[in-house]
Amino acid sequence: MSASLSRPRVGVWLIGARGSVATTVVTGCAAVTAGLHPPTGMVTETPAFTDSGLPALSDLVFGGHDTLDCPLPKRAETLTAGGVLPPGVATAVAAELEAADREIRPGGPTPGDTRSEAELITAFADDIRDFVHRHALERAVVVNVASTEPASQGPGAPLPASTLYALAALRAGCPYINFTPSEGMHHPVAAREALHSGLPYAGRDGKTGQTLLRAVLGPMFAQRALRVRAWSGTNLLGGGDGAALADPAAAAAKNAGKERVLADTLGTVPEGEVHIDDVPALGDWKTAWDHIAFDGFLGTRMILQTTWQGCDSALAAPLVLDLARLTARAHEAGLSGPLRALGFYFKDPVGEGPAGLSEQYEELVRFGQRLGRAGGEGGLGARSVRDTGERETRGRETGEREMGERKPGERETEERNLGERETGEVL
């Protein structure tokens, strides 16, 4: 429904490009473009975004990084067998899957990798720039859909892979989206470079199921003046996410975003925790159960229970496509810094903004309207990835010092000074 005026081609560079979410993104985009399936779940394909000037789905070109070597067509076969992809779709879009697979480059760091942080960042950025150059892309957006990392080990620790990829995106002159709970652009080192990059970015941790419900139910309890005493939950999931979140440190990073939604909508964090259990037999499917204890009139105690059963990849893929299109358009319009208006899509959004889903949606629609008023290609503030050569040079000059052979004590001081500062021009 939404299409840009001059239809420039836009790259979508996926971190974790051979995972379930990325495979579903590429398959789904090709299937919708071919008219095989409707764009169910894509907010950017609703009438509210018709005039936002977003790139067309048919103009998206996919590539990415991954440490795995399973070809996308094979991965799509596995997802079809598991009921994630409809029968016949992967075969129908086999050419598009093969084309995307040819654009996937080795990620890292892998066991035994002796490259420094600076060398890894440079290699990743070179891969992205080469992708943009060979396909004559107007711009590219980097989206992290890789497995969740454990929480940062603190000052002096090696930069997490998600942050290396985020820095590579900035060096390549590309906006960055963190769809995972991993640190990414939230790391103080990356936050500093983002501040000087002049690029838009968004994140983190896509809101697809349990937290989506919390963003609806939290405001309901607050608006009806019902006191929530306890809110507990359990997640049962398999696949790569289940295995990754079996690590208590990774689960803690995931749960932090879930807690933030309750704190922001209720004004306090009620008793209770979320437990995440890895159940390999479930594959890409997830069951999320919430048990909410609350007080009504005259202190009458009541309970609300919810059960959400869904397919993570099918829930996430349309949101990734939405985010790639909106962020590419924001970059074209000359925006920079954290895109607060995209909080609708995240558990732990950057910047300040509403926490309730309804208010977040209203802000997103206003954002789409303002993108439309910004004009098309060549409009106010319009730019492309080819305009960032000077910024890339500056980034390399400063970045080799900041991310290269930095001593542990220097990094600790730098992170303490930076904190979590995030600024920039936003709509």
Coordinates of C-alpha atoms in Angstrom, one line a residue:
M1 CA 0.0 0.0 0.0
S2 CA 2.8 2.4 0.9
A3 CA 5.3 3.2 -1.8
S4 CA 7.9 5.8 -2.1
L5 CA 7.7 8.5 -4.8
S6 CA 10.8 7.6 -6.7
R7 CA 11.2 4.0 -5.5
P8 CA 14.9 4.0 -4.6
R9 CA 16.2 0.6 -3.6
V10 CA 16.9 0.2 0.1
G11 CA 19.1 -2.5 1.8
V12 CA 18.0 -4.4 4.9
W13 CA 21.1 -5.9 6.5
L14 CA 20.2 -8.5 9.1
I15 CA 22.4 -9.5 12.0
G16 CA 21.5 -13.1 12.6
A17 CA 20.6 -13.4 8.9
R18 CA 20.2 -17.2 8.9
G19 CA 18.0 -17.4 12.0
S20 CA 14.2 -18.0 12.1
V21 CA 13.2 -14.4 12.3
A22 CA 15.4 -13.3 9.4
T23 CA 14.3 -16.2 7.3
T24 CA 10.7 -15.4 7.9
V25 CA 11.4 -11.7 7.1
V26 CA 12.9 -12.5 3.7
T27 CA 10.3 -15.1 2.9
G28 CA 7.4 -13.0 4.0
C29 CA 8.6 -9.9 2.1
A30 CA 8.9 -11.9 -1.1
A31 CA 5.5 -13.6 -0.6
V32 CA 3.6 -10.4 0.1
T33 CA 5.4 -8.7 -2.9
A34 CA 4.3 -11.5 -5.2
G35 CA 0.7 -11.3 -4.0
L36 CA 0.9 -14.8 -2.4
H37 CA -0.2 -13.6 1.0
P38 CA -1.7 -10.3 2.4
P39 CA 0.5 -8.2 4.7
T40 CA -1.1 -9.3 7.9
G41 CA 0.6 -7.8 10.9
M42 CA 2.3 -5.0 9.0
V43 CA 1.2 -1.7 10.5
T44 CA 3.0 0.2 7.7
E45 CA 0.6 -1.4 5.2
T46 CA -2.5 0.1 6.8
P47 CA -4.2 3.3 5.5
A48 CA -2.6 5.5 8.2
F49 CA 0.8 5.1 6.4
T50 CA -0.2 5.3 2.8
D51 CA 1.3 8.8 2.3
S52 CA 4.3 8.4 4.6
G53 CA 6.7 7.9 1.6
L54 CA 8.0 4.6 2.8
P55 CA 10.1 2.4 0.5
A56 CA 8.0 -0.3 -1.2
L57 CA 8.5 -3.9 -0.1
S58 CA 9.5 -4.7 -3.7
D59 CA 12.4 -2.3 -3.3
L60 CA 14.0 -3.9 -0.3
V61 CA 17.2 -5.9 -0.8
F62 CA 18.4 -8.3 1.9
G63 CA 21.8 -9.3 3.2
G64 CA 23.5 -9.7 6.5
H65 CA 25.9 -11.3 8.9
D66 CA 25.7 -14.7 10.6
T67 CA 28.1 -17.2 12.2
L68 CA 25.9 -20.1 11.0
D69 CA 26.3 -21.6 7.5
C70 CA 22.8 -23.2 7.0
P71 CA 21.5 -21.8 3.6
L72 CA 18.3 -19.7 3.8
P73 CA 16.3 -22.1 1.5
K74 CA 17.2 -25.0 3.8
R75 CA 16.3 -23.0 6.9
A76 CA 12.9 -22.1 5.2
E77 CA 12.3 -25.8 4.7
T78 CA 12.8 -26.4 8.4
L79 CA 10.4 -23.6 9.3
T80 CA 7.8 -25.0 6.8
A81 CA 8.1 -28.4 8.4
G82 CA 7.6 -26.8 11.8
G83 CA 4.4 -25.0 10.7
V84 CA 6.0 -21.5 10.9
L85 CA 5.8 -20.9 7.1
P86 CA 2.8 -22.0 5.0
P87 CA 3.3 -25.0 2.7
G88 CA 4.6 -24.1 -0.7
V89 CA 5.6 -20.5 0.1
A90 CA 9.4 -21.2 0.5
T91 CA 9.4 -23.0 -2.8
A92 CA 7.5 -20.2 -4.5
V93 CA 10.1 -17.6 -3.4
A94 CA 13.2 -19.8 -3.6
A95 CA 14.9 -17.3 -6.0
E96 CA 14.5 -14.5 -3.5
L97 CA 15.8 -16.7 -0.6
E98 CA 18.8 -17.7 -2.7
A99 CA 19.5 -14.1 -3.6
A100 CA 19.5 -13.1 0.0
D101 CA 21.6 -16.0 1.0
R102 CA 24.3 -15.0 -1.4
E103 CA 24.6 -11.7 0.4
I104 CA 25.2 -13.2 3.9
R105 CA 28.7 -12.7 5.2
P106 CA 30.5 -14.5 8.1
G107 CA 29.8 -12.8 11.4
G108 CA 31.8 -12.9 14.6
P109 CA 33.6 -13.0 16.8
T110 CA 33.8 -16.8 16.6
P111 CA 35.8 -19.2 18.8
G112 CA 39.5 -18.8 18.0
D113 CA 39.0 -15.4 16.2
T114 CA 42.2 -13.4 16.8
R115 CA 41.0 -10.1 15.3
S116 CA 40.8 -7.1 17.6
E117 CA 37.5 -5.2 18.2
A118 CA 38.6 -2.5 15.7
E119 CA 39.4 -5.1 13.1
L120 CA 36.0 -6.8 13.5
I121 CA 34.2 -3.5 13.3
T122 CA 36.1 -2.5 10.1
A123 CA 35.4 -5.9 8.5
F124 CA 31.7 -5.8 9.3
A125 CA 31.4 -2.2 8.0
D126 CA 33.3 -3.1 4.8
D127 CA 30.8 -5.9 4.2
I128 CA 27.9 -3.5 4.6
R129 CA 29.5 -0.8 2.3
D130 CA 30.3 -3.4 -0.3
F131 CA 26.6 -4.6 -0.2
V132 CA 25.4 -1.0 -0.7
H133 CA 27.8 -0.3 -3.5
R134 CA 27.3 -3.5 -5.5
H135 CA 23.5 -3.1 -5.5
A136 CA 23.6 0.7 -6.0
L137 CA 21.4 1.1 -3.0
E138 CA 20.2 4.6 -1.9
R139 CA 20.6 3.6 1.7
A140 CA 20.6 0.6 4.0
V141 CA 19.3 -0.2 7.5
V142 CA 21.0 -2.6 9.8
V143 CA 18.7 -4.7 12.0
N144 CA 19.8 -6.9 14.8
V145 CA 17.6 -10.1 15.0
A146 CA 20.3 -12.4 16.5
S147 CA 20.0 -14.5 19.6
T148 CA 19.9 -12.6 22.9
E149 CA 23.3 -12.0 24.5
P150 CA 24.0 -12.2 28.3
A151 CA 24.0 -8.8 30.0
S152 CA 27.2 -6.8 29.8
Q153 CA 29.9 -7.8 32.2
G154 CA 30.6 -4.2 33.1
P155 CA 33.5 -1.7 32.6
G156 CA 36.6 -3.1 31.0
A157 CA 34.9 -6.2 29.5
P158 CA 35.1 -6.9 25.8
L159 CA 32.5 -5.2 23.7
P160 CA 29.6 -7.5 23.1
A161 CA 29.0 -8.7 19.5
S162 CA 25.8 -6.7 19.2
T163 CA 27.8 -3.5 20.0
L164 CA 30.4 -4.4 17.4
Y165 CA 27.7 -4.7 14.8
A166 CA 26.1 -1.5 15.9
L167 CA 29.4 0.4 15.6
A168 CA 29.9 -1.2 12.1
A169 CA 26.5 0.1 11.0
L170 CA 27.5 3.6 12.1
R171 CA 30.8 3.4 10.4
A172 CA 29.1 2.3 7.2
G173 CA 26.7 5.3 7.4
C174 CA 23.6 3.2 8.1
P175 CA 20.8 3.5 10.6
Y176 CA 20.6 0.8 13.2
I177 CA 17.7 -1.1 14.8
N178 CA 18.1 -3.4 17.8
F179 CA 15.2 -5.9 17.8
T180 CA 16.8 -7.9 20.6
P181 CA 17.4 -7.3 24.3
S182 CA 21.2 -7.3 23.7
E183 CA 23.2 -4.2 24.5
G184 CA 23.9 -3.0 20.9
M185 CA 23.7 0.8 20.7
H186 CA 22.9 1.0 24.5
H187 CA 26.6 0.4 25.3
P188 CA 28.2 3.7 26.3
V189 CA 30.9 3.3 23.7
A190 CA 28.3 2.9 20.9
A191 CA 26.1 5.6 22.4
R192 CA 29.0 8.1 22.1
E193 CA 29.6 7.3 18.5
A194 CA 25.9 7.4 17.7
L195 CA 25.8 10.9 19.1
H196 CA 28.3 12.1 16.6
S197 CA 27.1 10.0 13.7
G198 CA 24.1 12.0 12.6
L199 CA 22.2 8.8 12.0
P200 CA 18.8 7.6 13.4
Y201 CA 18.5 4.5 15.4
A202 CA 15.8 2.5 17.3
G203 CA 15.4 -0.3 19.8
R204 CA 15.4 -2.3 21.8
D205 CA 13.7 -5.7 22.2
G206 CA 10.8 -6.2 19.9
K207 CA 7.4 -6.3 21.6
T208 CA 5.6 -9.3 20.1
G209 CA 3.6 -11.3 22.7
Q210 CA 3.5 -11.2 26.5
T211 CA 4.8 -7.7 26.8
L212 CA 2.4 -6.5 24.1
L213 CA -0.4 -7.6 26.3
R214 CA 1.2 -6.0 29.3
A215 CA 1.4 -2.7 27.4
V216 CA -2.4 -2.9 27.0
L217 CA -3.4 -4.3 30.4
G218 CA -1.1 -2.1 32.5
P219 CA -2.8 1.1 31.4
M220 CA -6.2 -0.5 31.8
F221 CA -5.5 -1.2 35.5
A222 CA -4.1 2.3 36.0
Q223 CA -7.0 4.0 34.3
R224 CA -9.6 2.0 36.2
A225 CA -7.8 2.7 39.5
L226 CA -7.4 -1.0 40.3
R227 CA -4.4 -1.7 42.4
V228 CA -2.2 -4.5 41.1
R229 CA -0.6 -6.4 43.9
A230 CA 1.4 -9.0 42.0
W231 CA 2.1 -9.8 38.4
S232 CA 3.9 -13.1 37.6
G233 CA 4.5 -14.8 34.4
T234 CA 6.0 -17.9 32.7
N235 CA 7.4 -18.3 29.2
L236 CA 7.7 -21.7 27.6
L237 CA 9.7 -21.6 24.3
G238 CA 12.1 -23.6 22.2
G239 CA 14.2 -22.9 19.1
G240 CA 17.2 -20.6 19.2
D241 CA 15.6 -18.2 21.6
G242 CA 14.8 -20.9 24.1
A243 CA 18.4 -22.2 24.0
A244 CA 19.8 -18.7 24.4
L245 CA 17.5 -17.7 27.2
A246 CA 18.3 -20.8 29.2
D247 CA 21.4 -18.7 30.2
P248 CA 20.3 -16.9 33.3
A249 CA 22.2 -13.8 32.3
A250 CA 20.5 -13.6 28.9
A251 CA 17.1 -14.2 30.6
A252 CA 17.8 -11.3 33.0
A253 CA 18.4 -9.0 30.0
K254 CA 15.1 -10.2 28.4
N255 CA 13.1 -9.7 31.6
A256 CA 14.4 -6.2 32.2
G257 CA 12.3 -4.9 29.3
K258 CA 9.2 -6.7 30.5
E259 CA 9.5 -5.1 34.0
R260 CA 10.0 -1.7 32.5
V261 CA 6.6 -1.9 30.8
L262 CA 4.9 -2.5 34.1
A263 CA 6.9 0.2 35.9
D264 CA 6.1 2.8 33.2
T265 CA 2.3 1.9 33.0
L266 CA 1.5 1.2 36.6
G267 CA 4.0 3.6 38.2
T268 CA 5.5 0.8 40.3
V269 CA 6.8 -2.7 39.8
P270 CA 4.4 -5.2 41.5
E271 CA 5.5 -8.4 43.2
G272 CA 6.3 -11.3 40.9
E273 CA 8.8 -12.4 38.3
V274 CA 8.8 -13.8 34.8
H275 CA 10.3 -17.3 34.5
I276 CA 11.6 -18.5 31.1
D277 CA 11.9 -22.2 30.4
D278 CA 13.6 -23.8 27.4
V279 CA 11.3 -26.5 25.9
P280 CA 13.1 -27.6 22.7
A281 CA 10.1 -29.6 21.6
L282 CA 8.1 -26.4 21.1
G283 CA 10.5 -25.3 18.3
D284 CA 9.6 -21.7 17.2
W285 CA 6.4 -21.6 19.2
K286 CA 5.9 -19.9 22.5
T287 CA 3.4 -20.1 25.3
A288 CA 3.3 -17.1 27.7
W289 CA 1.1 -17.2 30.9
D290 CA 0.5 -14.2 33.2
H291 CA -1.1 -14.3 36.6
I292 CA -2.3 -10.9 37.8
A293 CA -3.5 -10.3 41.4
F294 CA -5.3 -7.0 41.9
D295 CA -7.6 -5.2 44.4
G296 CA -11.1 -3.9 43.5
F297 CA -13.6 -1.8 45.3
L298 CA -13.5 -2.2 49.1
G299 CA -10.3 -4.2 48.8
T300 CA -12.0 -7.2 47.1
R301 CA -9.2 -9.4 45.8
M302 CA -9.4 -10.6 42.2
I303 CA -7.3 -12.5 39.7
L304 CA -6.8 -12.1 35.9
Q305 CA -5.0 -14.8 34.0
T306 CA -3.9 -14.6 30.3
T307 CA -2.4 -17.2 28.0
W308 CA -0.7 -16.2 24.8
Q309 CA 0.3 -18.9 22.3
G310 CA 2.1 -17.8 19.2
C311 CA 4.9 -18.2 16.8
D312 CA 7.7 -15.8 17.6
S313 CA 9.1 -15.6 14.1
A314 CA 5.7 -14.9 12.5
L315 CA 5.0 -12.2 15.1
A316 CA 8.4 -10.5 14.8
A317 CA 8.8 -10.6 11.0
P318 CA 6.2 -8.0 10.1
L319 CA 7.5 -5.6 12.8
V320 CA 11.0 -5.9 11.4
L321 CA 9.8 -5.0 8.0
D322 CA 7.8 -2.0 9.5
L323 CA 10.9 -0.8 11.4
A324 CA 13.2 -1.1 8.4
R325 CA 10.9 0.9 6.2
L326 CA 10.2 3.6 8.8
T327 CA 13.8 4.0 9.8
A328 CA 14.9 4.1 6.1
R329 CA 12.4 6.9 5.6
A330 CA 13.6 8.7 8.7
H331 CA 17.1 8.6 7.4
E332 CA 16.0 9.9 4.0
A333 CA 14.2 12.8 5.8
G334 CA 17.5 13.7 7.6
L335 CA 16.5 12.6 11.1
S336 CA 19.1 11.6 13.6
G337 CA 19.4 10.2 17.1
P338 CA 17.0 7.8 18.9
L339 CA 13.6 7.5 17.1
R340 CA 11.3 7.7 20.2
A341 CA 8.2 7.5 18.0
L342 CA 9.0 3.8 17.3
G343 CA 8.5 2.9 20.9
F344 CA 5.3 1.2 19.8
Y345 CA 7.5 -1.7 18.6
F346 CA 9.8 -2.2 21.7
K347 CA 9.8 -3.4 25.2
D348 CA 12.6 -1.1 26.2
P349 CA 12.4 1.8 23.8
V350 CA 15.1 4.5 23.6
G351 CA 14.3 8.0 24.8
E352 CA 11.3 9.2 26.7
G353 CA 7.8 8.4 25.5
P354 CA 4.5 6.9 26.4
A355 CA 4.4 3.3 27.7
G356 CA 0.8 2.4 26.9
L357 CA 0.3 0.7 23.5
S358 CA -2.6 3.0 22.5
E359 CA -0.6 6.2 23.2
Q360 CA 2.4 4.7 21.4
Y361 CA 0.3 3.9 18.4
E362 CA -1.0 7.5 18.3
E363 CA 2.6 8.7 18.4
L364 CA 3.6 6.3 15.6
V365 CA 0.8 7.6 13.4
R366 CA 1.8 11.2 13.9
F367 CA 5.4 10.2 13.1
G368 CA 4.2 8.6 9.8
Q369 CA 2.3 11.8 9.0
R370 CA 5.3 14.0 9.6
L371 CA 7.4 11.7 7.4
G372 CA 4.9 12.2 4.6
R373 CA 5.1 16.0 5.0
A374 CA 8.9 15.8 4.8
G375 CA 8.7 15.2 1.0
G376 CA 10.1 12.4 -1.2
E377 CA 13.6 11.8 -2.5
G378 CA 15.5 15.1 -2.5
G379 CA 13.0 16.7 0.0
L380 CA 13.8 18.6 3.1
G381 CA 16.8 17.1 4.8
A382 CA 16.9 14.2 2.3
R383 CA 20.1 12.2 2.2
S384 CA 21.5 8.8 1.3
V385 CA 24.2 6.5 2.5
R386 CA 26.5 8.0 -0.2
D387 CA 26.4 11.3 1.7
T388 CA 28.2 9.9 4.7
G389 CA 31.7 9.6 3.4
E390 CA 33.0 12.5 5.5
R391 CA 31.3 11.1 8.6
E392 CA 32.8 7.7 8.0
T393 CA 36.3 9.1 7.8
R394 CA 35.8 11.0 11.0
G395 CA 34.4 7.8 12.6
R396 CA 37.5 5.8 11.6
E397 CA 39.8 8.6 12.8
T398 CA 38.3 8.7 16.3
G399 CA 37.0 5.1 16.4
E400 CA 40.3 3.4 16.0
R401 CA 41.4 5.0 19.2
E402 CA 38.1 4.4 21.1
M403 CA 37.3 0.9 20.0
G404 CA 40.7 -0.4 19.1
E405 CA 43.6 -0.9 21.4
R406 CA 41.9 0.8 24.4
K407 CA 43.3 0.0 27.8
P408 CA 40.8 -1.4 30.4
G409 CA 41.2 1.6 32.7
E410 CA 40.6 4.0 29.9
R411 CA 37.4 2.2 28.9
E412 CA 36.1 2.2 32.5
T413 CA 36.6 5.9 32.8
E414 CA 35.0 6.5 29.5
E415 CA 31.9 4.4 30.2
R416 CA 31.5 6.1 33.6
N417 CA 31.5 9.5 32.0
L418 CA 29.1 8.5 29.2
G419 CA 26.5 6.7 31.2
E420 CA 23.4 6.1 29.1
R421 CA 23.3 9.5 27.3
E422 CA 21.2 9.5 24.2
T423 CA 20.3 12.6 22.3
G424 CA 19.5 13.6 18.8
E425 CA 16.9 15.1 16.5
V426 CA 13.7 13.2 16.7
L427 CA 10.1 13.6 15.5

